[in-house]
GROMACS .gro file of C-alpha atoms in nm:
model
  454
    1MET     CA    1   1.301   3.410  -1.539
    2ASN     CA    2   1.061   3.133  -1.439
    3ARG     CA    3   1.222   2.806  -1.344
    4ILE     CA    4   1.052   2.467  -1.312
    5LEU     CA    5   1.164   2.313  -0.986
    6ASP     CA    6   1.282   1.955  -0.992
    7TYR     CA    7   1.189   1.760  -0.679
    8THR     CA    8   1.326   1.426  -0.798
    9LEU     CA    9   1.476   1.229  -0.510
   10THR     CA   10   1.745   0.968  -0.498
   11ASP     CA   11   1.652   0.611  -0.398
   12LYS     CA   12   1.817   0.671  -0.061
   13GLU     CA   13   1.617   0.990  -0.003
   14ARG     CA   14   1.292   0.819  -0.095
   15GLU     CA   15   1.352   0.542   0.154
   16GLU     CA   16   1.451   0.790   0.424
   17TYR     CA   17   1.160   1.028   0.372
   18LYS     CA   18   0.898   0.750   0.364
   19LYS     CA   19   0.926   0.721   0.741
   20HIS     CA   20   0.727   1.043   0.767
   21LEU     CA   21   0.425   0.889   0.593
   22MET     CA   22   0.141   0.746   0.796
   23PRO     CA   23   0.103   0.367   0.758
   24ALA     CA   24  -0.201   0.404   0.530
   25TYR     CA   25   0.021   0.557   0.262
   26ARG     CA   26   0.282   0.284   0.286
   27LYS     CA   27   0.059  -0.010   0.197
   28SER     CA   28   0.116  -0.213  -0.118
   29GLY     CA   29  -0.092  -0.167  -0.433
   30GLY     CA   30   0.031   0.170  -0.547
   31LEU     CA   31   0.295   0.264  -0.802
   32ASP     CA   32   0.604   0.482  -0.763
   33LEU     CA   33   0.510   0.745  -1.016
   34LYS     CA   34   0.715   0.988  -1.220
   35GLY     CA   35   0.422   1.144  -1.401
   36ALA     CA   36   0.117   1.087  -1.619
   37LYS     CA   37  -0.027   1.193  -1.955
   38GLY     CA   38  -0.365   1.121  -2.112
   39ILE     CA   39  -0.492   0.787  -1.986
   40TYR     CA   40  -0.139   0.671  -1.897
   41LEU     CA   41   0.053   0.664  -1.570
   42GLU     CA   42   0.434   0.646  -1.585
   43ASP     CA   43   0.642   0.488  -1.311
   44MET     CA   44   0.998   0.574  -1.211
   45SER     CA   45   1.142   0.322  -1.456
   46GLY     CA   46   0.953   0.480  -1.745
   47LYS     CA   47   0.695   0.202  -1.783
   48ARG     CA   48   0.347   0.324  -1.878
   49TYR     CA   49   0.012   0.191  -1.755
   50MET     CA   50  -0.336   0.258  -1.884
   51ASP     CA   51  -0.517   0.394  -1.581
   52PHE     CA   52  -0.870   0.260  -1.577
   53THR     CA   53  -0.939   0.439  -1.248
   54SER     CA   54  -0.876   0.783  -1.406
   55GLY     CA   55  -0.707   0.908  -1.090
   56MET     CA   56  -0.973   0.801  -0.841
   57PHE     CA   57  -1.227   0.891  -1.113
   58ALA     CA   58  -1.135   1.260  -1.098
   59CYS     CA   59  -0.923   1.301  -1.413
   60ILE     CA   60  -1.205   1.245  -1.660
   61LEU     CA   61  -1.016   1.438  -1.932
   62GLY     CA   62  -0.702   1.238  -1.870
   63TYR     CA   63  -0.382   1.345  -1.697
   64ALA     CA   64  -0.191   1.662  -1.782
   65ASN     CA   65  -0.462   1.796  -2.009
   66GLU     CA   66  -0.292   2.092  -2.172
   67GLU     CA   67  -0.604   2.308  -2.197
   68ILE     CA   68  -0.681   2.259  -1.829
   69ALA     CA   69  -0.317   2.325  -1.736
   70GLU     CA   70  -0.295   2.645  -1.941
   71THR     CA   71  -0.628   2.771  -1.810
   72VAL     CA   72  -0.529   2.710  -1.448
   73TYR     CA   73  -0.186   2.865  -1.506
   74GLU     CA   74  -0.332   3.185  -1.650
   75GLN     CA   75  -0.582   3.208  -1.364
   76ALA     CA   76  -0.308   3.147  -1.105
   77LYS     CA   77  -0.137   3.465  -1.227
   78ARG     CA   78  -0.456   3.664  -1.158
   79LEU     CA   79  -0.627   3.521  -0.850
   80THR     CA   80  -0.608   3.183  -0.676
   81ILE     CA   81  -0.857   3.204  -0.389
   82THR     CA   82  -1.061   3.471  -0.225
   83ALA     CA   83  -1.295   3.495   0.072
   84PRO     CA   84  -1.641   3.345   0.006
   85LEU     CA   85  -1.812   3.683   0.051
   86HIS     CA   86  -1.630   3.837  -0.247
   87GLN     CA   87  -1.782   3.799  -0.590
   88THR     CA   88  -1.599   3.689  -0.904
   89ASP     CA   89  -1.728   3.637  -1.255
   90LEU     CA   90  -1.576   3.288  -1.246
   91ARG     CA   91  -1.804   3.175  -0.966
   92LEU     CA   92  -2.111   3.335  -1.124
   93LYS     CA   93  -2.032   3.183  -1.463
   94LEU     CA   94  -1.972   2.834  -1.324
   95CYS     CA   95  -2.294   2.846  -1.122
   96HIS     CA   96  -2.480   2.932  -1.441
   97GLU     CA   97  -2.311   2.657  -1.643
   98LEU     CA   98  -2.378   2.392  -1.377
   99ILE     CA   99  -2.746   2.486  -1.360
  100GLN     CA  100  -2.770   2.460  -1.740
  101ILE     CA  101  -2.652   2.097  -1.739
  102ALA     CA  102  -2.839   1.995  -1.421
  103PRO     CA  103  -3.198   1.870  -1.388
  104PRO     CA  104  -3.440   2.160  -1.453
  105ASN     CA  105  -3.551   2.185  -1.091
  106MET     CA  106  -3.203   2.291  -0.970
  107ASP     CA  107  -3.145   2.665  -0.935
  108ARG     CA  108  -2.868   2.739  -0.681
  109VAL     CA  109  -2.510   2.621  -0.622
  110HIS     CA  110  -2.292   2.612  -0.311
  111PHE     CA  111  -1.923   2.522  -0.332
  112THR     CA  112  -1.722   2.317  -0.083
  113VAL     CA  113  -1.362   2.193  -0.057
  114GLY     CA  114  -1.430   1.828  -0.140
  115GLY     CA  115  -1.680   1.548  -0.183
  116GLY     CA  116  -1.716   1.457   0.184
  117PRO     CA  117  -1.787   1.820   0.284
  118ALA     CA  118  -2.035   1.840  -0.006
  119ILE     CA  119  -2.231   1.550   0.145
  120GLU     CA  120  -2.226   1.724   0.482
  121SER     CA  121  -2.348   2.047   0.321
  122ALA     CA  122  -2.632   1.850   0.163
  123MET     CA  123  -2.719   1.707   0.503
  124LYS     CA  124  -2.727   2.057   0.651
  125ILE     CA  125  -2.960   2.181   0.378
  126ALA     CA  126  -3.189   1.882   0.429
  127ARG     CA  127  -3.214   1.938   0.804
  128LYS     CA  128  -3.268   2.310   0.747
  129ASN     CA  129  -3.566   2.237   0.521
  130VAL     CA  130  -3.729   1.944   0.701
  131GLU     CA  131  -3.814   2.089   1.038
  132GLY     CA  132  -3.729   1.874   1.339
  133ALA     CA  133  -3.556   1.606   1.129
  134GLU     CA  134  -3.215   1.476   1.227
  135PHE     CA  135  -3.188   1.132   1.063
  136PHE     CA  136  -3.098   1.012   0.715
  137VAL     CA  137  -3.148   0.684   0.535
  138THR     CA  138  -2.867   0.550   0.317
  139LEU     CA  139  -2.817   0.226   0.125
  140THR     CA  140  -2.594  -0.068   0.202
  141GLY     CA  141  -2.295  -0.057  -0.026
  142GLY     CA  142  -2.314   0.320  -0.059
  143TYR     CA  143  -2.000   0.529  -0.033
  144HIS     CA  144  -2.022   0.898   0.056
  145GLY     CA  145  -1.686   0.995   0.206
  146THR     CA  146  -1.474   0.968   0.520
  147THR     CA  147  -1.520   1.299   0.699
  148ILE     CA  148  -1.693   1.241   1.030
  149GLY     CA  149  -2.030   1.342   0.889
  150SER     CA  150  -2.009   1.174   0.550
  151MET     CA  151  -1.860   0.866   0.718
  152SER     CA  152  -2.191   0.827   0.897
  153ALA     CA  153  -2.367   0.804   0.562
  154THR     CA  154  -2.114   0.559   0.421
  155PHE     CA  155  -2.174   0.187   0.456
  156LEU     CA  156  -1.979   0.087   0.767
  157THR     CA  157  -1.981  -0.279   0.859
  158SER     CA  158  -1.775  -0.593   0.861
  159LYS     CA  159  -1.764  -0.847   0.579
  160ASN     CA  160  -1.978  -1.086   0.780
  161ALA     CA  161  -2.247  -0.832   0.862
  162ASP     CA  162  -2.408  -0.831   0.519
  163LYS     CA  163  -2.341  -1.118   0.282
  164GLU     CA  164  -2.492  -0.917  -0.005
  165ALA     CA  165  -2.254  -0.625   0.029
  166ILE     CA  166  -1.978  -0.720  -0.209
  167ASN     CA  167  -1.763  -0.425  -0.113
  168PRO     CA  168  -1.827  -0.345   0.254
  169VAL     CA  169  -1.630  -0.041   0.363
  170VAL     CA  170  -1.456  -0.121   0.691
  171TYR     CA  171  -1.309   0.161   0.897
  172SER     CA  172  -1.126   0.111   1.224
  173GLN     CA  173  -1.275   0.444   1.331
  174SER     CA  174  -1.629   0.378   1.214
  175GLY     CA  175  -1.746   0.413   1.573
  176TYR     CA  176  -1.671   0.785   1.549
  177GLY     CA  177  -1.957   0.841   1.306
  178LEU     CA  178  -2.249   1.058   1.411
  179LYS     CA  179  -2.495   0.767   1.427
  180ASN     CA  180  -2.764   0.966   1.245
  181CYS     CA  181  -2.789   0.740   0.939
  182ILE     CA  182  -2.996   0.422   0.912
  183ARG     CA  183  -2.916   0.167   0.641
  184ALA     CA  184  -3.171   0.027   0.398
  185LYS     CA  185  -3.109  -0.270   0.171
  186ARG     CA  186  -3.003  -0.170  -0.177
  187PRO     CA  187  -3.161  -0.310  -0.494
  188TYR     CA  188  -2.895  -0.561  -0.597
  189ARG     CA  189  -3.063  -0.848  -0.774
  190TYR     CA  190  -2.770  -1.065  -0.881
  191ARG     CA  191  -2.784  -1.291  -0.575
  192GLU     CA  192  -3.142  -1.229  -0.471
  193LYS     CA  193  -3.414  -1.481  -0.545
  194PHE     CA  194  -3.695  -1.267  -0.682
  195GLU     CA  195  -3.958  -1.380  -0.928
  196GLY     CA  196  -4.072  -1.091  -1.142
  197THR     CA  197  -3.966  -0.820  -1.385
  198ASP     CA  198  -3.705  -0.553  -1.318
  199GLU     CA  199  -3.988  -0.304  -1.283
  200GLU     CA  200  -4.154  -0.520  -1.019
  201TYR     CA  201  -3.821  -0.565  -0.843
  202GLY     CA  202  -3.772  -0.189  -0.835
  203MET     CA  203  -4.111  -0.141  -0.672
  204TYR     CA  204  -4.040  -0.423  -0.428
  205CYS     CA  205  -3.713  -0.263  -0.318
  206ALA     CA  206  -3.877   0.077  -0.284
  207ASP     CA  207  -4.132  -0.082  -0.050
  208ARG     CA  208  -3.843  -0.214   0.162
  209LEU     CA  209  -3.704   0.138   0.178
  210ARG     CA  210  -4.043   0.263   0.292
  211GLU     CA  211  -4.044   0.007   0.572
  212VAL     CA  212  -3.706   0.127   0.698
  213ILE     CA  213  -3.812   0.492   0.689
  214THR     CA  214  -4.143   0.434   0.864
  215ASN     CA  215  -4.051   0.157   1.108
  216SER     CA  216  -3.675   0.155   1.176
  217VAL     CA  217  -3.572   0.518   1.220
  218PRO     CA  218  -3.591   0.645   1.579
  219GLY     CA  219  -3.697   0.994   1.475
  220LYS     CA  220  -3.787   1.217   1.183
  221VAL     CA  221  -3.604   1.159   0.853
  222ALA     CA  222  -3.455   1.457   0.671
  223GLY     CA  223  -3.355   1.277   0.355
  224VAL     CA  224  -3.249   0.970   0.162
  225ILE     CA  225  -2.885   0.985   0.050
  226MET     CA  226  -2.793   0.758  -0.237
  227GLU     CA  227  -2.573   0.722  -0.542
  228PRO     CA  228  -2.801   0.681  -0.844
  229LEU     CA  229  -2.537   0.435  -0.963
  230GLN     CA  230  -2.330   0.276  -0.686
  231SER     CA  231  -1.955   0.282  -0.734
  232ALA     CA  232  -1.752   0.156  -0.439
  233GLY     CA  233  -2.029  -0.091  -0.357
  234GLY     CA  234  -1.957  -0.288  -0.675
  235GLN     CA  235  -2.065  -0.063  -0.962
  236ILE     CA  236  -2.429  -0.158  -0.902
  237THR     CA  237  -2.685  -0.039  -1.156
  238PHE     CA  238  -3.024   0.016  -0.994
  239PRO     CA  239  -3.353  -0.054  -1.175
  240GLU     CA  240  -3.490   0.270  -1.319
  241GLU     CA  241  -3.826   0.197  -1.163
  242TYR     CA  242  -3.660   0.187  -0.822
  243LEU     CA  243  -3.525   0.539  -0.865
  244ARG     CA  244  -3.866   0.664  -0.978
  245GLN     CA  245  -4.038   0.498  -0.683
  246VAL     CA  246  -3.786   0.645  -0.437
  247ARG     CA  247  -3.866   0.990  -0.577
  248LYS     CA  248  -4.238   0.930  -0.525
  249LEU     CA  249  -4.177   0.793  -0.177
  250CYS     CA  250  -3.978   1.098  -0.068
  251ASP     CA  251  -4.251   1.329  -0.200
  252GLU     CA  252  -4.517   1.131  -0.017
  253LEU     CA  253  -4.331   1.131   0.316
  254GLY     CA  254  -4.209   1.490   0.293
  255ILE     CA  255  -3.838   1.408   0.296
  256LEU     CA  256  -3.562   1.508   0.055
  257LEU     CA  257  -3.389   1.295  -0.206
  258ILE     CA  258  -3.013   1.358  -0.217
  259PHE     CA  259  -2.816   1.220  -0.510
  260ASP     CA  260  -2.446   1.168  -0.454
  261GLU     CA  261  -2.318   1.226  -0.808
  262ILE     CA  262  -1.954   1.260  -0.705
  263GLN     CA  263  -1.853   0.955  -0.909
  264THR     CA  264  -2.127   0.962  -1.174
  265PHE     CA  265  -2.046   1.297  -1.339
  266CYS     CA  266  -2.006   1.241  -1.716
  267ARG     CA  267  -2.010   0.862  -1.679
  268THR     CA  268  -2.333   0.824  -1.881
  269ARG     CA  269  -2.451   1.002  -2.195
  270GLU     CA  270  -2.558   1.289  -1.967
  271PHE     CA  271  -2.355   1.518  -1.744
  272PHE     CA  272  -2.554   1.396  -1.442
  273ALA     CA  273  -2.703   1.052  -1.390
  274ALA     CA  274  -3.020   1.221  -1.263
  275ASN     CA  275  -3.084   1.336  -1.620
  276TYR     CA  276  -2.985   0.997  -1.760
  277TYR     CA  277  -3.251   0.827  -1.547
  278GLY     CA  278  -3.503   1.111  -1.570
  279VAL     CA  279  -3.531   1.145  -1.192
  280LYS     CA  280  -3.517   1.484  -1.019
  281PRO     CA  281  -3.348   1.479  -0.677
  282ASP     CA  282  -3.382   1.770  -0.436
  283ILE     CA  283  -3.007   1.802  -0.386
  284ILE     CA  284  -2.710   1.691  -0.597
  285ALA     CA  285  -2.360   1.661  -0.449
  286PHE     CA  286  -2.077   1.689  -0.702
  287ALA     CA  287  -1.695   1.669  -0.696
  288LYS     CA  288  -1.415   1.459  -0.854
  289GLY     CA  289  -1.449   1.481  -1.235
  290VAL     CA  290  -1.619   1.821  -1.242
  291GLY     CA  291  -1.282   1.996  -1.230
  292GLY     CA  292  -1.108   1.767  -1.476
  293GLY     CA  293  -0.856   1.668  -1.209
  294ILE     CA  294  -0.844   2.002  -1.024
  295PRO     CA  295  -1.029   2.007  -0.688
  296VAL     CA  296  -1.376   2.159  -0.700
  297ALA     CA  297  -1.690   2.037  -0.528
  298GLY     CA  298  -2.028   2.147  -0.403
  299ILE     CA  299  -2.403   2.098  -0.408
  300MET     CA  300  -2.696   2.210  -0.619
  301ILE     CA  301  -3.039   2.247  -0.464
  302ASP     CA  302  -3.398   2.249  -0.581
  303GLU     CA  303  -3.569   2.581  -0.644
  304LYS     CA  304  -3.817   2.519  -0.363
  305LEU     CA  305  -3.554   2.475  -0.090
  306ALA     CA  306  -3.412   2.730   0.150
  307GLY     CA  307  -3.038   2.759   0.102
  308PHE     CA  308  -2.762   2.889   0.328
  309GLU     CA  309  -2.847   3.243   0.432
  310ASP     CA  310  -2.558   3.320   0.664
  311LEU     CA  311  -2.194   3.279   0.570
  312MET     CA  312  -2.120   3.092   0.890
  313GLU     CA  313  -2.372   2.819   0.814
  314ASP     CA  314  -2.119   2.647   0.588
  315MET     CA  315  -1.804   2.854   0.545
  316GLN     CA  316  -1.485   2.684   0.425
  317THR     CA  317  -1.168   2.882   0.357
  318PHE     CA  318  -1.093   2.731   0.018
  319GLN     CA  319  -1.450   2.698  -0.113
  320HIS     CA  320  -1.401   3.005  -0.337
  321ASN     CA  321  -1.104   2.839  -0.510
  322GLN     CA  322  -1.063   3.021  -0.840
  323LEU     CA  323  -0.833   2.753  -0.983
  324GLY     CA  324  -1.096   2.484  -0.931
  325LEU     CA  325  -1.373   2.706  -1.066
  326VAL     CA  326  -1.191   2.790  -1.387
  327ALA     CA  327  -1.091   2.424  -1.435
  328ALA     CA  328  -1.456   2.321  -1.402
  329LEU     CA  329  -1.563   2.578  -1.660
  330LYS     CA  330  -1.299   2.455  -1.902
  331THR     CA  331  -1.395   2.091  -1.833
  332ILE     CA  332  -1.760   2.152  -1.918
  333GLU     CA  333  -1.655   2.343  -2.231
  334ILE     CA  334  -1.431   2.058  -2.350
  335VAL     CA  335  -1.693   1.790  -2.282
  336LYS     CA  336  -1.948   1.981  -2.489
  337ARG     CA  337  -1.712   2.085  -2.768
  338ASP     CA  338  -1.556   1.742  -2.820
  339ASN     CA  339  -1.884   1.547  -2.784
  340LEU     CA  340  -1.730   1.343  -2.504
  341LEU     CA  341  -2.063   1.223  -2.367
  342GLU     CA  342  -2.123   1.062  -2.705
  343ASN     CA  343  -1.778   0.906  -2.672
  344VAL     CA  344  -1.874   0.773  -2.327
  345GLU     CA  345  -2.174   0.595  -2.474
  346LYS     CA  346  -1.989   0.467  -2.780
  347ILE     CA  347  -1.675   0.339  -2.606
  348GLY     CA  348  -1.878   0.208  -2.314
  349ALA     CA  349  -2.091   0.004  -2.554
  350TYR     CA  350  -1.780  -0.134  -2.724
  351MET     CA  351  -1.617  -0.235  -2.394
  352THR     CA  352  -1.939  -0.395  -2.270
  353LYS     CA  353  -1.969  -0.595  -2.594
  354ARG     CA  354  -1.612  -0.718  -2.561
  355LEU     CA  355  -1.677  -0.820  -2.202
  356GLU     CA  356  -1.990  -1.011  -2.305
  357GLU     CA  357  -1.781  -1.198  -2.560
  358MET     CA  358  -1.522  -1.277  -2.292
  359GLN     CA  359  -1.804  -1.402  -2.068
  360GLN     CA  360  -1.870  -1.680  -2.319
  361LYS     CA  361  -1.510  -1.797  -2.271
  362PHE     CA  362  -1.480  -1.728  -1.899
  363PRO     CA  363  -1.786  -1.822  -1.691
  364GLN     CA  364  -1.613  -1.660  -1.394
  365ILE     CA  365  -1.743  -1.332  -1.534
  366GLY     CA  366  -2.066  -1.344  -1.340
  367GLU     CA  367  -2.227  -1.014  -1.432
  368ILE     CA  368  -2.135  -0.711  -1.643
  369ARG     CA  369  -2.275  -0.377  -1.535
  370GLY     CA  370  -2.299  -0.032  -1.691
  371PRO     CA  371  -2.403   0.213  -1.826
  372GLY     CA  372  -2.152   0.414  -2.027
  373LEU     CA  373  -1.802   0.424  -1.881
  374ALA     CA  374  -1.913   0.317  -1.535
  375ILE     CA  375  -1.854  -0.053  -1.592
  376GLY     CA  376  -1.835  -0.322  -1.328
  377VAL     CA  377  -1.739  -0.687  -1.385
  378GLU     CA  378  -1.832  -0.920  -1.101
  379MET     CA  379  -1.603  -1.222  -1.079
  380VAL     CA  380  -1.735  -1.548  -0.934
  381LYS     CA  381  -1.619  -1.906  -0.881
  382ASN     CA  382  -1.891  -2.020  -1.116
  383PRO     CA  383  -2.214  -1.870  -1.253
  384ILE     CA  384  -2.437  -2.118  -1.074
  385SER     CA  385  -2.337  -2.075  -0.709
  386LYS     CA  386  -2.233  -1.711  -0.767
  387GLU     CA  387  -1.976  -1.746  -0.491
  388VAL     CA  388  -1.714  -1.474  -0.517
  389LEU     CA  389  -1.388  -1.558  -0.688
  390GLU     CA  390  -1.105  -1.640  -0.451
  391GLU     CA  391  -0.907  -1.342  -0.329
  392GLU     CA  392  -0.581  -1.498  -0.448
  393LEU     CA  393  -0.711  -1.518  -0.806
  394LEU     CA  394  -0.842  -1.162  -0.793
  395LYS     CA  395  -0.501  -1.042  -0.680
  396GLU     CA  396  -0.344  -1.241  -0.961
  397ILE     CA  397  -0.578  -1.078  -1.214
  398PHE     CA  398  -0.478  -0.736  -1.083
  399GLN     CA  399  -0.107  -0.821  -1.094
  400LYS     CA  400  -0.113  -0.982  -1.439
  401ALA     CA  401  -0.304  -0.685  -1.582
  402LEU     CA  402  -0.053  -0.451  -1.423
  403GLU     CA  403   0.237  -0.640  -1.579
  404LYS     CA  404   0.074  -0.590  -1.918
  405GLY     CA  405   0.031  -0.219  -1.855
  406LEU     CA  406  -0.331  -0.203  -1.737
  407PHE     CA  407  -0.405  -0.051  -1.395
  408LEU     CA  408  -0.743  -0.157  -1.252
  409GLN     CA  409  -0.936  -0.114  -0.933
  410LEU     CA  410  -1.101  -0.402  -0.750
  411ALA     CA  411  -1.406  -0.349  -0.532
  412ASN     CA  412  -1.376  -0.683  -0.356
  413ASN     CA  413  -1.464  -0.923  -0.640
  414VAL     CA  414  -1.574  -0.656  -0.888
  415ILE     CA  415  -1.335  -0.515  -1.148
  416LYS     CA  416  -1.419  -0.150  -1.207
  417LEU     CA  417  -1.349  -0.009  -1.553
  418LYS     CA  418  -1.378   0.370  -1.547
  419PRO     CA  419  -1.114   0.526  -1.772
  420ALA     CA  420  -1.094   0.891  -1.871
  421ILE     CA  421  -1.387   0.980  -2.096
  422THR     CA  422  -1.138   1.096  -2.362
  423ILE     CA  423  -1.033   0.737  -2.425
  424SER     CA  424  -1.011   0.647  -2.794
  425ARG     CA  425  -1.143   0.333  -2.963
  426GLU     CA  426  -0.786   0.218  -3.023
  427GLU     CA  427  -0.697   0.260  -2.657
  428ALA     CA  428  -1.012   0.077  -2.551
  429GLU     CA  429  -0.931  -0.210  -2.787
  430LEU     CA  430  -0.579  -0.238  -2.647
  431ALA     CA  431  -0.707  -0.237  -2.290
  432MET     CA  432  -0.968  -0.505  -2.363
  433ASP     CA  433  -0.700  -0.717  -2.532
  434MET     CA  434  -0.485  -0.685  -2.218
  435LEU     CA  435  -0.776  -0.781  -1.994
  436GLU     CA  436  -0.870  -1.080  -2.211
  437LYS     CA  437  -0.511  -1.201  -2.213
  438THR     CA  438  -0.504  -1.164  -1.836
  439PHE     CA  439  -0.816  -1.378  -1.802
  440GLU     CA  440  -0.662  -1.641  -2.029
  441GLU     CA  441  -0.351  -1.664  -1.814
  442VAL     CA  442  -0.531  -1.666  -1.478
  443LEU     CA  443  -0.864  -1.837  -1.546
  444ASP     CA  444  -0.806  -2.089  -1.827
  445GLY     CA  445  -0.852  -2.437  -1.687
  446TYR     CA  446  -0.969  -2.306  -1.349
  447ASP     CA  447  -1.234  -2.539  -1.203
  448GLU     CA  448  -1.384  -2.611  -1.544
  449SER     CA  449  -1.632  -2.868  -1.418
  450ALA     CA  450  -1.775  -2.626  -1.167
  451CYS     CA  451  -1.811  -2.357  -1.432
  452LYS     CA  452  -2.022  -2.563  -1.673
  453MET     CA  453  -2.370  -2.418  -1.707
  454LEU     CA  454  -2.648  -2.649  -1.605
   0.00000   0.00000   0.00000
């Protein structure tokens, strides 16, 4: 008879066992969790919190989705993993389904064990196809992982190195990166003095990227790695013209365009942001939400590219993970069946409208970014100077929201709102009420004279 094991610890055991955790896991900011269901986390006392980070943006169907759980359970009784050389219908079927929802130029899939390795696989493919190239260009504010290769592509600097980078990623081990990535300035207009339309700004920023590629890289460039919609960097929405111009630039210079879609999957009205913007990259890296909370990751490549031809070019023991593959198939099925991309657009529009209304009451809301359920709210001292809101107030916003039952993520002075795409209108209304009440308690009366619009 099957028996569900209970691993619940006593308070004394918890305190004793914590000594085995590395310091990174013992920092404040997390919750002591008992479980989770839907969009809610539950702590050890039984209190529930709406999780607007959807489990590091991986649980796009919410926690403990019963269909995902049952599907994975049934598969676990048949086959969990197998060597990459073996074939299974699951892998073939998922490859087919991914290609069906991808940009039309994609025709092959390669699976990895996570998002960071997916970026590294993309880098391998790029170098394999651009002869003699060893360098990549990435954007300030970009986040691509923390493996030693993907770390090199991630924005590594100090807070004082780039005043524009509202969420600089600082690693004590950043010096261990491979030093094969050169940073170009991202198109982030909020604090930039530029006279012209968004289209003109996009072209202007693409010209700056060209200058980096042609004048600042000490060797041949294999590709440009970028999120089509930046996440960790402050939920930055790029001008569409910029993305189109980057595509043209890569074609002109004979280098590859790599979209990191690890955090953008199902966050717009399309499965992939590449389709949302109508831009065809050469390689797409995917992970996080694709498996509905179960680990699965990989890359898709353009039909014109040479892929991996030998198993040892990119072999990873768990890349043929049948549990992740079946979860991804079920996730895609549920998204289609339940019209969840339509829900993303509808609920995202509602939340954005509520935030715009709040902005009229709280000038500290400097800018609201989208699209869909990839929302960023940049908090400032006042809308004229655009100085970032004090860290103490940001922490207070986080804490007050938490007390009300709303769990948020801050990217420096940007509040990220990325709940599960299954969120209902009623849940969204409740969350926005909590956030508005939080702003009232923290921001009402704060530096009113400074916040008056000129």
